[in-house]
Amino acid sequence: MKKRPLPLLPTLSALLLLCLLPVGCTDEESALGINLVDDNTLYNGQTATLTADRALSVRDDSLVTSNYEYGIIGNYSDPIFGHVSSTLYTQIALAENTSSINLTNNTIDSVVLTLVKSSLYPDTTATYRFHFEVMQLAEPLLSDTNYYSTDSIAVAPGTKYFDSVITVGPTDTVLRLKLDNSIQSILSQAGSAEEFINATKGLRIRITDAGDEGLLGINFQANKTCLTVYHHYDTLQAVYTFLMGTSTAHFTHIEHDFTGCVTGGADTLDGSSTLYMQPLGGYNILVSFDSAIRSFAADHPTATIHHAELLMPVAASAPAFKPERILALKKIVNGNDAYVNDLLDPYTLGGFDGKYDEQRGCYRLRLTQHVQGMLRDGYDPGTLMVLYARRSNAQTTIINGPAATDPLRIEITYSE
């Protein structure tokens, strides 16, 4: 019998199917889809709940604010957290890759300060009438110095470069402040980049309480956050853009007035029932599970932690607008605090890692490696919980303490 050749189409289809089979298998081992399901369903084993034996709200009184990409200025009062005001101090620097300047022979026509808006608080949909004030610093802002939220620099007496109201709404992206002509005297000079910074000293930019209460987030890394000089020489028109923000030294000074508010401004507040989280140098949470860690380590000396998650239920009294994320730092004896190991794991960038779970009404932080490390060491030195972007975001929250009906706790899945 004469053999017939196989039809071409079925053969190609079979080969194509064989090629696709390994791909389907390897997808199960990839991170694809890992954030589409709850973390708790990914692990098998025994479960346990660790209860904190100490929880405090602690003042964030050593907050470095210099040279960050985002900042915030303005004023706001809250019955729980009190009054907060934030002021910007910034250098005026030459354009990048420019080593010197000479504007002494040029005529300056106008100077415009532009600020790129990143946020509005407390109502992101409202329109505010902010009263801005811009003044020269009395001494240079130093490039090689770390500035804290409690630091400030005196301003030079004399004319205010800007002292007026600007309307800022939800659709506004860039604010333009046309400065007084008196600023021309400090810009019309010749010298090196360093000499120019020392001569101009810098600016203090703030929103006074003469206008609406509110806080304005500023994007320092945006190119349009700058100082623009329109000038001419004879009939030649020109524009020079001075740098501000990320490319220059800057910091924010933050003041709190806790008079008459719930927190009262104490350095530490007992958090058995209620824990407060306030950015901008307000309050962080310090929590310890030491007794639970020691007990679990004694009862399960060979336990392997597959999953550990800190649950931080939001109190009924918390503001409706919630911070984006909560971060965890481990306390290090005789050293600086450091982010927990889990935050360095790329897989934790998704899911509920530190973010609010609407369905469960709590913030959820994956702390698997952190808990395993504490069990290995046999004790818990304490974990510091801080708000993400606490230097540039004003949103606050209130967390249930370990004695509350729905308490702050760690839920773990383990085997031994």
PDB file of C-alpha atoms in Angstrom, residues 6 38 52 56-57 69 96 106 119 127 129 131 133 160 163 192 196 216 238 267 291 340 343 348 360 364 378 390-391:
ATOM      1  CA  LEU A   6       0.102  13.714   6.546  1.00  0.00           C
ATOM      2  CA  ASP A  38      -5.789  37.682  48.693  1.00  0.00           C
ATOM      3  CA  ALA A  52       0.689  43.603  70.785  1.00  0.00           C
ATOM      4  CA  LEU A  56       2.085  54.184  71.515  1.00  0.00           C
ATOM      5  CA  SER A  57       1.498  57.256  69.389  1.00  0.00           C
ATOM      6  CA  GLU A  69      10.965  65.879  45.473  1.00  0.00           C
ATOM      7  CA  GLU A  96      22.073  73.247  35.100  1.00  0.00           C
ATOM      8  CA  ASN A 106      20.627  93.560  30.901  1.00  0.00           C
ATOM      9  CA  SER A 119      -2.249  68.205  45.701  1.00  0.00           C
ATOM     10  CA  THR A 127     -11.250  76.117  45.162  1.00  0.00           C
ATOM     11  CA  ARG A 129      -8.012  81.678  47.801  1.00  0.00           C
ATOM     12  CA  HIS A 131      -2.647  84.471  50.305  1.00  0.00           C
ATOM     13  CA  GLU A 133       3.964  85.851  50.645  1.00  0.00           C
ATOM     14  CA  LYS A 160       7.899  91.620  50.019  1.00  0.00           C
ATOM     15  CA  ASP A 163       1.971  89.641  48.926  1.00  0.00           C
ATOM     16  CA  SER A 192      29.957  82.158  39.594  1.00  0.00           C
ATOM     17  CA  PHE A 196      25.163  83.876  42.899  1.00  0.00           C
ATOM     18  CA  LEU A 216      -0.923  73.090  48.795  1.00  0.00           C
ATOM     19  CA  ALA A 238      15.631  86.871  26.235  1.00  0.00           C
ATOM     20  CA  ASP A 267       5.491  63.299  73.193  1.00  0.00           C
ATOM     21  CA  SER A 291       5.566  39.003  74.791  1.00  0.00           C
ATOM     22  CA  VAL A 340      11.710  46.075  57.364  1.00  0.00           C
ATOM     23  CA  LEU A 343       9.629  46.286  51.975  1.00  0.00           C
ATOM     24  CA  THR A 348       5.497  43.351  48.221  1.00  0.00           C
ATOM     25  CA  ARG A 360     -11.822  44.565  55.655  1.00  0.00           C
ATOM     26  CA  ARG A 364      -2.482  45.501  55.707  1.00  0.00           C
ATOM     27  CA  GLY A 378      13.808  35.704  70.323  1.00  0.00           C
ATOM     28  CA  ARG A 390       4.663  62.136  55.414  1.00  0.00           C
ATOM     29  CA  ARG A 391       6.727  65.180  54.331  1.00  0.00           C
TER      30      ARG A 391
END
